[in-house]
Coordinates of C-alpha atoms in Angstrom, one line a residue:
X1 CA 43.5 55.6 153.7
X2 CA 40.3 53.6 153.5
X3 CA 41.4 51.6 150.5
X4 CA 44.8 50.7 152.1
X5 CA 43.1 49.5 155.2
X6 CA 40.6 47.4 153.2
X7 CA 43.3 46.0 151.1
X8 CA 45.2 44.7 154.1
X9 CA 42.3 42.9 155.8
X10 CA 42.9 39.5 154.5
X11 CA 46.4 39.5 156.0
X12 CA 45.5 41.3 159.1
X13 CA 42.6 39.0 160.1
X14 CA 44.4 35.7 159.5
X15 CA 45.3 36.0 163.2
X16 CA 48.1 33.5 162.6
X17 CA 51.4 34.5 164.0
X18 CA 54.7 32.6 164.3
X19 CA 57.6 33.6 166.5
X20 CA 60.9 34.6 165.0
X21 CA 63.1 33.5 167.9
X22 CA 65.1 30.3 168.2
X23 CA 65.6 27.8 171.0
X24 CA 68.9 27.5 172.9
X25 CA 71.5 25.3 171.4
X26 CA 72.0 22.2 173.5
X27 CA 75.7 22.2 174.7
X28 CA 75.7 20.0 177.7
X29 CA 76.0 16.2 177.7
X30 CA 75.0 15.9 181.4
X31 CA 71.5 17.2 181.1
X32 CA 68.5 15.8 179.2
X33 CA 68.7 17.9 176.1
X34 CA 64.9 18.3 176.0
X35 CA 65.2 20.3 179.2
X36 CA 66.5 23.1 177.0
X37 CA 63.1 23.2 175.2
X38 CA 65.1 23.4 171.9
X39 CA 62.4 22.6 169.4
X40 CA 60.6 25.6 167.9
X41 CA 57.5 26.1 165.8
X42 CA 55.6 23.1 167.3
X43 CA 58.5 20.8 166.8
X44 CA 58.6 17.7 169.0
X45 CA 61.8 16.9 171.1
X46 CA 62.8 13.2 171.1
X47 CA 65.6 12.3 173.4
X48 CA 67.8 9.3 172.5
X49 CA 70.7 9.1 174.8
X50 CA 73.1 11.5 176.7
X51 CA 73.2 14.7 174.5
X52 CA 71.6 13.1 171.4
X53 CA 68.2 14.4 170.6
X54 CA 66.1 15.1 167.5
X55 CA 63.4 17.8 166.8
X56 CA 60.6 16.3 164.7
X57 CA 59.7 19.2 162.4
X58 CA 57.0 17.2 160.4
X59 CA 54.4 19.5 158.9
X60 CA 55.6 22.5 160.9
X61 CA 56.7 24.5 157.8
X62 CA 60.2 24.6 159.3
X63 CA 63.3 22.4 159.2
X64 CA 66.8 22.4 160.7
X65 CA 68.2 21.0 163.9
X66 CA 65.7 22.9 166.1
X67 CA 62.9 23.6 163.5
X68 CA 64.1 27.2 163.1
X69 CA 64.6 27.4 159.3
X70 CA 61.4 28.4 157.5
X71 CA 60.3 26.9 154.2
X72 CA 59.2 29.2 151.4
X73 CA 55.6 29.9 152.4
X74 CA 56.2 30.3 156.1
X75 CA 59.0 32.7 155.2
X76 CA 56.6 34.8 153.0
X77 CA 54.0 34.7 155.8
X78 CA 56.5 35.9 158.3
X79 CA 57.3 38.9 156.1
X80 CA 53.6 39.8 155.6
X81 CA 51.9 38.9 158.9
X82 CA 50.7 41.7 161.1
X83 CA 51.4 41.7 164.8
X84 CA 48.7 40.8 167.3
X85 CA 48.4 44.4 168.6
X86 CA 47.9 45.7 165.0
X87 CA 45.1 43.2 164.4
X88 CA 43.5 44.0 167.8
X89 CA 43.7 47.7 167.0
X90 CA 42.0 47.4 163.7
X91 CA 39.3 45.1 165.2
X92 CA 38.6 47.7 167.9
X93 CA 38.7 50.9 165.8
X94 CA 37.3 52.3 162.5
X95 CA 33.7 52.0 163.5
X96 CA 32.6 53.4 160.1
X97 CA 34.3 50.5 158.3
X98 CA 32.9 47.8 160.7
X99 CA 29.4 49.2 160.2
X100 CA 29.8 48.4 156.5
X101 CA 31.3 45.0 157.1
X102 CA 28.7 43.9 159.6
X103 CA 25.9 44.6 157.2
X104 CA 27.4 42.7 154.3
X105 CA 28.6 39.1 153.4
X106 CA 32.0 40.2 154.6
X107 CA 30.9 39.6 158.1
X108 CA 30.4 35.9 157.4
X109 CA 33.7 35.7 155.5
X110 CA 35.7 37.2 158.4
X111 CA 33.7 35.2 161.0
X112 CA 34.6 32.0 159.2
X113 CA 38.2 33.0 159.1
X114 CA 38.3 33.8 162.8
X115 CA 36.7 30.5 163.7
X116 CA 38.9 28.3 161.6
X117 CA 42.2 30.0 162.2
X118 CA 41.7 30.2 166.0
X119 CA 40.4 26.6 166.2
X120 CA 43.4 25.3 164.2
X121 CA 45.7 26.3 167.1
X122 CA 44.1 23.6 169.3
X123 CA 45.3 20.0 168.4
X124 CA 42.5 17.6 167.5
X125 CA 42.6 14.8 168.4
X126 CA 44.3 15.6 171.7
X127 CA 48.0 15.1 172.3
X128 CA 49.4 15.0 175.9
X129 CA 47.9 14.8 179.4
X130 CA 49.0 15.1 183.0
X131 CA 50.6 11.6 183.0
X132 CA 52.0 11.2 179.5
X133 CA 54.4 13.8 177.9
X134 CA 54.4 11.9 174.7
X135 CA 51.7 10.7 172.3
X136 CA 50.0 7.6 173.5
X137 CA 46.7 5.8 173.2
X138 CA 46.0 6.5 176.8
X139 CA 46.3 10.3 176.2
X140 CA 43.7 10.0 173.5
X141 CA 41.3 7.5 175.0
X142 CA 41.2 8.2 178.7
X143 CA 38.7 11.1 179.2
X144 CA 39.5 11.2 182.9
X145 CA 42.5 13.4 182.2
X146 CA 42.6 17.0 181.2
X147 CA 44.5 17.1 177.9
X148 CA 47.4 19.6 177.5
X149 CA 48.8 21.6 174.7
X150 CA 52.5 21.3 175.6
X151 CA 54.2 18.3 177.3
X152 CA 55.5 18.7 180.8
X153 CA 59.0 19.8 181.6
X154 CA 61.1 16.7 181.9
X155 CA 61.5 15.5 185.5
X156 CA 65.3 15.5 185.6
X157 CA 66.0 19.1 184.5
X158 CA 68.4 21.4 186.4
X159 CA 65.7 23.9 187.2
X160 CA 61.9 23.5 187.7
X161 CA 61.3 25.2 184.3
X162 CA 64.0 23.4 182.3
X163 CA 67.4 25.1 182.4
X164 CA 66.5 28.7 182.9
X165 CA 65.9 30.6 186.2
X166 CA 66.7 29.7 189.7
X167 CA 67.0 26.2 191.3
X168 CA 63.9 26.9 193.4
X169 CA 60.6 28.6 192.7
X170 CA 59.2 31.4 194.9
X171 CA 56.8 30.4 197.7
X172 CA 53.3 30.5 196.1
X173 CA 51.7 32.3 199.1
X174 CA 54.4 35.0 199.0
X175 CA 54.0 35.3 195.3
X176 CA 50.3 35.8 195.6
X177 CA 50.6 38.1 198.6
X178 CA 53.2 40.4 197.0
X179 CA 51.9 40.5 193.4
X180 CA 48.3 39.4 193.1
X181 CA 46.5 40.3 196.3
X182 CA 44.3 43.4 196.0
X183 CA 45.5 46.6 197.4
X184 CA 42.7 48.8 196.1
X185 CA 39.8 47.6 194.0
X186 CA 40.6 48.3 190.3
X187 CA 37.5 48.3 188.1
X188 CA 37.5 46.7 184.7
X189 CA 37.9 49.6 182.1
X190 CA 35.7 47.6 179.7
X191 CA 32.8 47.9 182.2
X192 CA 32.4 44.2 182.8
X193 CA 29.8 43.7 185.6
X194 CA 28.9 41.1 188.1
X195 CA 26.4 39.6 185.8
X196 CA 29.3 38.9 183.5
X197 CA 31.5 37.6 186.4
X198 CA 28.9 35.1 187.6
X199 CA 28.1 34.0 184.0
X200 CA 31.8 33.3 183.5
X201 CA 31.9 31.2 186.7
X202 CA 28.6 29.4 186.1
X203 CA 29.3 28.6 182.4
X204 CA 32.8 27.2 182.9
X205 CA 32.0 25.0 185.8
X206 CA 30.2 22.6 183.5
X207 CA 33.6 21.6 182.1
X208 CA 36.2 22.7 184.6
X209 CA 35.6 20.0 187.2
X210 CA 39.0 19.0 188.6
X211 CA 38.6 15.6 190.3
X212 CA 40.8 16.1 193.3
X213 CA 39.9 12.7 194.8
X214 CA 41.7 11.1 191.8
X215 CA 44.5 13.7 191.8
X216 CA 45.6 16.8 190.0
X217 CA 45.1 16.7 186.3
X218 CA 41.9 14.6 186.5
X219 CA 38.5 15.8 185.6
X220 CA 34.9 14.6 186.3
X221 CA 33.6 16.4 183.2
X222 CA 33.7 13.5 180.8
X223 CA 31.8 15.4 178.1
X224 CA 34.7 17.9 177.9
X225 CA 32.5 20.8 176.6
X226 CA 29.2 22.5 176.8
X227 CA 26.8 19.8 177.9
X228 CA 24.7 21.8 180.4
X229 CA 25.9 19.4 183.1
X230 CA 25.8 22.3 185.6
X231 CA 22.0 22.3 185.1
X232 CA 21.3 18.6 184.8
X233 CA 24.2 17.0 186.7
X234 CA 27.2 15.1 185.5
X235 CA 25.8 11.6 185.8
X236 CA 22.5 9.9 185.2
X237 CA 21.7 9.2 188.9
X238 CA 22.0 12.9 189.8
X239 CA 20.0 13.9 186.7
X240 CA 17.1 11.6 187.7
X241 CA 17.0 13.0 191.2
X242 CA 16.7 16.5 189.7
X243 CA 14.0 15.6 187.1
X244 CA 10.3 15.8 187.7
X245 CA 9.9 12.8 185.4
X246 CA 6.7 14.4 184.0
X247 CA 6.4 16.5 180.8
X248 CA 10.2 16.6 180.5
X249 CA 10.5 19.1 183.3
X250 CA 12.9 19.6 186.2
X251 CA 11.9 19.6 189.9
X252 CA 11.3 23.0 191.5
X253 CA 9.9 24.7 194.5
X254 CA 7.6 27.8 194.7
X255 CA 8.7 30.6 197.0
X256 CA 6.4 33.6 197.0
X257 CA 4.8 32.3 193.9
X258 CA 8.1 32.1 192.0
X259 CA 10.0 29.1 190.7
X260 CA 13.4 28.2 192.3
X261 CA 15.5 25.0 192.4
X262 CA 14.2 22.3 194.7
X263 CA 15.7 21.8 198.1
X264 CA 18.0 18.8 198.8
X265 CA 15.1 17.5 200.9
X266 CA 13.1 17.2 197.7
X267 CA 15.9 16.2 195.4
X268 CA 18.4 14.1 197.6
X269 CA 21.7 14.9 195.9
X270 CA 25.1 15.9 197.3
X271 CA 25.6 19.7 197.5
X272 CA 28.6 21.5 198.9
X273 CA 27.3 23.5 201.8
X274 CA 28.9 24.1 205.3
X275 CA 28.3 21.2 207.7
X276 CA 25.1 21.5 209.6
X277 CA 23.2 23.3 206.9
X278 CA 19.6 21.8 206.9
X279 CA 18.6 20.0 203.7
X280 CA 15.6 22.3 203.2
X281 CA 18.0 25.3 203.2
X282 CA 20.2 23.8 200.4
X283 CA 19.3 24.3 196.8
X284 CA 19.6 21.1 194.7
X285 CA 21.5 22.1 191.5
X286 CA 23.3 20.1 188.8
X287 CA 26.7 21.5 189.8
X288 CA 27.3 20.7 193.4
X289 CA 29.3 23.8 194.3
X290 CA 26.7 26.3 193.1
X291 CA 25.3 26.8 196.6
X292 CA 28.5 28.8 197.2
X293 CA 27.4 32.1 195.7
X294 CA 23.9 33.6 195.1
X295 CA 25.1 34.7 191.7
X296 CA 25.5 31.1 190.7
X297 CA 22.1 30.2 192.2
X298 CA 20.7 33.1 190.2
X299 CA 21.8 31.5 186.9
X300 CA 20.7 28.1 188.0
X301 CA 17.3 29.5 188.7
X302 CA 17.1 31.2 185.3
X303 CA 18.1 28.1 183.4
X304 CA 15.7 25.9 185.5
X305 CA 12.8 28.3 184.6
X306 CA 13.9 28.4 180.9
X307 CA 14.1 24.6 180.7
X308 CA 10.5 24.2 182.1
X309 CA 9.3 27.0 179.9
X310 CA 10.7 25.3 176.8
X311 CA 9.1 22.0 177.9
X312 CA 5.7 23.7 177.9
X313 CA 6.3 25.0 174.3
X314 CA 7.4 21.6 173.1
X315 CA 4.6 19.8 174.8
X316 CA 2.1 22.0 173.0
X317 CA 3.8 21.3 169.7
X318 CA 4.2 17.5 170.3
X319 CA 1.4 16.3 172.6
X320 CA 2.3 12.7 171.7
X321 CA 5.9 13.0 173.0
X322 CA 6.7 11.3 176.3
X323 CA 8.7 12.7 179.2
X324 CA 12.0 11.5 178.0
X325 CA 11.8 13.0 174.5
X326 CA 10.6 16.3 175.9
X327 CA 13.5 16.4 178.4
X328 CA 16.2 15.3 175.9
X329 CA 15.1 17.7 173.2
X330 CA 14.8 20.6 175.6
X331 CA 18.3 19.9 176.8
X332 CA 19.6 20.3 173.3
X333 CA 17.8 23.6 173.0
X334 CA 19.3 24.8 176.3
X335 CA 22.8 23.9 175.0
X336 CA 22.1 25.8 171.8
X337 CA 20.9 28.8 173.6
X338 CA 24.0 28.8 175.8
X339 CA 26.4 28.7 172.9
X340 CA 24.6 31.5 171.1
X341 CA 24.7 33.7 174.2
X342 CA 28.4 32.9 174.8
X343 CA 29.5 33.7 171.3
X344 CA 27.3 36.7 170.4
X345 CA 27.3 38.4 173.8
X346 CA 29.9 37.0 176.3
X347 CA 32.8 36.6 173.8
X348 CA 31.7 39.7 172.0
X349 CA 32.0 41.7 175.1
X350 CA 35.3 40.2 176.1
X351 CA 36.9 40.8 172.7
X352 CA 35.9 44.5 172.4
X353 CA 35.8 43.8 168.6
X354 CA 33.7 45.9 166.3
X355 CA 33.3 42.9 164.1
X356 CA 29.9 41.6 165.1
X357 CA 30.5 38.0 166.1
X358 CA 27.9 35.5 164.8
X359 CA 26.9 32.0 166.0
X360 CA 26.2 30.2 162.7
X361 CA 27.5 26.6 162.5
X362 CA 26.9 26.5 158.8
X363 CA 29.9 28.8 158.3
X364 CA 32.1 25.7 158.9
X365 CA 30.2 23.1 157.0
X366 CA 32.6 23.4 154.0
X367 CA 35.8 23.9 156.0
X368 CA 38.1 21.3 157.4
X369 CA 36.9 21.1 161.0
X370 CA 36.8 18.3 163.5
X371 CA 33.8 18.1 165.8
X372 CA 34.6 17.0 169.3
X373 CA 36.6 18.7 172.1
X374 CA 38.9 18.0 175.1
X375 CA 39.3 20.4 177.9
X376 CA 43.0 21.3 178.3
X377 CA 44.9 21.9 181.6
X378 CA 46.1 25.2 180.2
X379 CA 42.5 26.4 179.5
X380 CA 41.5 25.5 183.1
X381 CA 44.5 27.4 184.5
X382 CA 44.1 30.6 182.5
X383 CA 40.4 30.8 183.4
X384 CA 40.9 31.6 187.0
X385 CA 39.6 35.1 186.8
X386 CA 39.1 35.8 190.5
X387 CA 40.0 39.5 190.2
X388 CA 36.5 40.0 188.8
X389 CA 35.1 39.6 192.3
X390 CA 34.4 42.9 194.2
X391 CA 35.1 43.8 197.8
X392 CA 31.3 43.7 198.7
X393 CA 28.0 43.3 196.9
X394 CA 25.5 46.1 196.4
X395 CA 21.9 44.9 196.1
X396 CA 18.8 47.1 196.2
X397 CA 20.4 49.7 198.5
X398 CA 22.1 47.2 200.8
X399 CA 25.8 46.3 201.0
X400 CA 26.6 42.7 201.7
X401 CA 30.0 41.6 202.9
X402 CA 31.3 38.1 202.0
X403 CA 30.2 36.4 205.2
X404 CA 26.7 37.6 204.5
X405 CA 26.9 36.5 200.8
X406 CA 28.6 33.1 200.8
X407 CA 26.5 30.0 201.0
X408 CA 23.4 32.1 201.6
X409 CA 20.5 31.0 199.4
X410 CA 18.2 33.5 201.1
X411 CA 20.0 36.3 199.3
X412 CA 18.4 35.0 196.1
X413 CA 14.9 34.3 197.5
X414 CA 14.8 37.5 199.6
X415 CA 15.6 39.9 196.8
X416 CA 14.3 37.8 194.0
X417 CA 15.6 37.3 190.4
X418 CA 14.6 40.7 189.1
X419 CA 16.4 42.8 191.8
X420 CA 19.4 40.5 191.8
X421 CA 19.8 40.7 188.0
X422 CA 19.5 44.5 188.1
X423 CA 22.0 44.9 190.9
X424 CA 24.6 42.6 189.4
X425 CA 24.2 44.3 186.0
X426 CA 24.9 47.7 187.5
X427 CA 27.9 46.7 189.7
X428 CA 31.3 46.8 188.0
X429 CA 33.6 43.8 188.2
X430 CA 37.4 44.0 188.7
X431 CA 40.1 44.1 186.0
X432 CA 41.6 40.6 185.6
X433 CA 45.1 41.5 184.2
X434 CA 47.8 43.7 185.6
X435 CA 48.2 42.3 189.1
X436 CA 47.3 43.5 192.6
X437 CA 43.5 42.8 192.2
X438 CA 42.6 39.5 193.7
X439 CA 40.3 39.9 196.7
X440 CA 41.9 38.4 199.9
X441 CA 38.9 36.0 200.2
X442 CA 39.9 34.1 197.1
X443 CA 43.7 34.4 197.2
X444 CA 44.0 30.7 198.5
X445 CA 42.5 29.7 195.1
X446 CA 45.3 31.5 193.3
X447 CA 47.9 29.7 195.5
X448 CA 46.4 26.3 194.7
X449 CA 46.4 27.1 191.0
X450 CA 50.1 27.8 191.1
X451 CA 50.7 24.7 193.1
X452 CA 48.8 22.6 190.6
X453 CA 50.9 24.0 187.7
X454 CA 54.1 23.0 189.5
X455 CA 52.9 19.6 190.3
X456 CA 52.0 19.0 186.7
X457 CA 55.3 20.6 185.5
X458 CA 53.8 23.1 183.1
X459 CA 56.3 24.7 180.7
X460 CA 57.2 28.4 181.1
X461 CA 54.9 31.2 180.1
X462 CA 57.1 32.2 177.2
X463 CA 56.9 28.7 175.7
X464 CA 53.2 29.0 175.6
X465 CA 53.5 32.4 174.0
X466 CA 55.5 30.8 171.2
X467 CA 53.0 27.9 170.9
X468 CA 50.2 30.4 170.3
X469 CA 52.3 32.3 167.7
X470 CA 53.2 35.2 170.0
X471 CA 56.7 36.7 170.4
X472 CA 58.2 35.7 173.7
X473 CA 59.0 38.5 176.1
X474 CA 62.7 39.4 176.4
X475 CA 62.6 41.0 179.9
X476 CA 60.3 41.5 182.9
X477 CA 60.2 45.2 182.1
X478 CA 58.8 44.4 178.6
X479 CA 56.3 42.0 180.2
X480 CA 55.0 44.3 183.0
X481 CA 54.4 48.0 182.8
X482 CA 54.5 48.2 186.7
X483 CA 58.1 48.7 187.8
X484 CA 57.4 47.0 191.2
X485 CA 56.0 43.9 189.5
X486 CA 58.9 43.7 187.1
X487 CA 61.6 44.0 189.9
X488 CA 59.8 41.5 192.1
X489 CA 59.5 39.0 189.3
X490 CA 63.2 39.5 188.5
X491 CA 64.0 38.7 192.1
X492 CA 61.7 35.7 192.3
X493 CA 62.6 34.0 189.0
X494 CA 65.8 35.5 187.7
X495 CA 65.0 35.0 184.1
X496 CA 61.9 35.9 182.0
X497 CA 62.1 32.4 180.4
X498 CA 61.5 30.9 183.8
X499 CA 58.3 32.8 184.5
X500 CA 55.4 30.4 185.3
X501 CA 52.2 30.2 183.2
X502 CA 49.5 31.4 185.6
X503 CA 51.5 34.3 187.1
X504 CA 52.3 35.3 183.6
X505 CA 48.6 35.4 182.7
X506 CA 47.5 37.5 185.6
X507 CA 50.5 39.9 185.8
X508 CA 51.1 40.7 182.2
X509 CA 50.5 44.3 181.2
X510 CA 46.9 44.8 180.0
X511 CA 46.0 46.2 176.6
X512 CA 44.9 49.9 176.8
X513 CA 41.4 50.1 178.2
X514 CA 41.1 46.3 178.3
X515 CA 40.3 43.7 181.0
X516 CA 43.2 41.4 180.0
X517 CA 46.7 41.4 178.6
X518 CA 47.5 40.1 175.1
X519 CA 48.2 36.5 176.1
X520 CA 44.9 35.8 177.9
X521 CA 43.0 36.8 174.7
X522 CA 45.3 35.1 172.2
X523 CA 45.5 31.9 174.1
X524 CA 42.0 31.8 175.6
X525 CA 40.1 32.5 172.4
X526 CA 41.2 29.4 170.5
X527 CA 40.3 27.1 173.4
X528 CA 36.9 28.8 173.7
X529 CA 35.9 28.8 170.0
X530 CA 37.1 25.3 169.4
X531 CA 35.1 24.0 172.3
X532 CA 31.9 25.9 171.3
X533 CA 31.9 25.1 167.6
X534 CA 33.2 21.6 168.2
X535 CA 30.0 20.8 170.1
X536 CA 27.9 18.0 168.4
X537 CA 24.9 20.3 167.9
X538 CA 27.0 22.4 165.6
X539 CA 27.8 19.6 163.3
X540 CA 25.9 19.1 159.9
X541 CA 24.1 16.0 161.3
X542 CA 22.7 17.9 164.2
X543 CA 22.2 21.5 163.1
X544 CA 18.7 21.4 161.7
X545 CA 15.2 22.0 163.0
X546 CA 14.3 18.4 163.6
X547 CA 17.0 18.1 166.3
X548 CA 15.3 20.8 168.3
X549 CA 11.7 19.6 167.9
X550 CA 11.0 21.5 164.7
X551 CA 11.0 25.1 163.6
X552 CA 9.6 26.4 167.0
X553 CA 12.5 24.8 169.0
X554 CA 15.1 25.9 166.3
X555 CA 13.8 29.5 166.5
X556 CA 14.3 29.5 170.3
X557 CA 17.9 28.6 169.8
X558 CA 18.4 31.2 167.0
X559 CA 16.8 34.0 169.0
X560 CA 18.5 33.4 172.3
X561 CA 19.9 36.4 174.1
X562 CA 20.8 37.1 177.7
X563 CA 17.9 39.6 177.9
X564 CA 15.4 36.9 176.7
X565 CA 16.8 34.4 179.2
X566 CA 16.0 36.9 182.0
X567 CA 12.9 38.7 180.8
X568 CA 11.0 35.6 179.7
X569 CA 11.7 34.1 183.1
X570 CA 11.0 36.9 185.6
X571 CA 8.1 39.1 186.6
X572 CA 9.6 42.3 185.2
X573 CA 12.3 43.0 182.7
X574 CA 15.2 44.6 184.6
X575 CA 18.4 46.1 183.2
X576 CA 20.4 43.2 182.0
X577 CA 23.8 43.1 180.2
X578 CA 27.4 42.0 180.6
X579 CA 28.4 45.7 180.9
X580 CA 27.4 48.3 183.4
X581 CA 25.0 50.9 181.9
X582 CA 26.6 53.3 179.4
X583 CA 26.1 56.4 181.6
X584 CA 27.8 54.7 184.5
X585 CA 30.6 53.4 182.3
X586 CA 31.2 56.9 180.9
X587 CA 31.5 58.4 184.5
X588 CA 33.9 55.6 185.5
X589 CA 36.1 56.0 182.4
X590 CA 36.4 59.7 183.2
X591 CA 37.5 58.9 186.8
X592 CA 40.1 56.4 185.5

């Protein structure tokens, strides 16, 4: 048994899967043939005139009219490849085996394999954007756009999703009301807590910054990755207002002897607070929406304290450095700490894998890997995890409803960092997948997400399944294990191949005991890992002690943990993790 499992690991952990289904044959001369989405296996549809089209199968490993005939090695691979559920099962079971692997060089081998294969699913350089459904210099060069993995559905198709489904899409408010809105809070069976939920929101808001003033599909996050812009601001003017301009530090205010972000009165920048909120009651933070939730203010405070703490360490090591060098080097250290925490704790928790994930950029130094990243529209869409939010917030014996919690910076200063961290670490978050779990307070965001995807003519959910080497669903009953969801979707869309991307992500059946369904993991992980390891600090030119001010700074990056972030920057060391305490998780599992 053990030898057979070990012998199959190379194949099982390749994590590369290609679909076996074919596209519809184009039979009508009155419709743009590319509306049929005929080209399979990453083939590109080129329309010439009337019913004449061509699928460009270059370097896909397939040929034929619709890129459906495999060449020799893809055929062999199709025969040997395991399914995603098989891979997931192995990665989440057999603890005795993973104990051995995690203590040997095999951990590095498998980690390198996971990183390269996952990252190779994301095109680099980028391909399409919200304006161009074909390759163009503008798509590559103009960083104002989100990139996108699949081109938009052609504008002149018979149905909104091509040729499948009904002539009209369901009203987005009705769709959210009937299938996504919470009926009864459903906790995440993986035990994710509010510390995790707020980390997800605070971390991603540095690169998910839709620029609505420009229009849908535009982004303000020109760095397109982890740049700590949510701490330092997304432009130089904002950054300079937030900086102390002495010893590399950021501005701050002391409340009850503890460090918090400065007020807008002290750092005159634009923050999104309700009209009439006095400047002295507004925190000045790099990301302008972070006054919305005390959980975001909590992380902003922790990173502010960490930045100034690291500045003191570097100042002692380099007394000759000026303010600018201290600030810039500290920022690189903060970026490195962030990436390590994300990979080794945040992604580790999400995956549920027994393979111990490792942040080690040197694993890719001898692999084919392109440094750089572009944030994709699809990544932004799938990361709307609003079911994480609870019905109320439990802090130090008090229960706070949303009206008491939103835009209330006094929640953070009243309870303090220590009590807030402890409370958020002990309160379970909601399960994201499976439907019926979006709190009514945030259902308007789900509606806007669906409206955005329609405006930008995103391809159907099943087309994205195929693009990420997953088998497309053949029916709504296969897609959803809830009969009511399946029947309602059948009524709304008429055809599984007409199901939209975002509803597909949130309504798909979840894996047993997991926070998500299969698609969220298999599509989200490649975006995440490519963005993290594609960061410049992970490149051979940057990843060395001198980049971080010497061995002391490099050690800070290489020892970063969520616990260190909290306990080195608070009076006490409260319980802190991305999962509720084991004893509480055990009770909750029994209840479920």
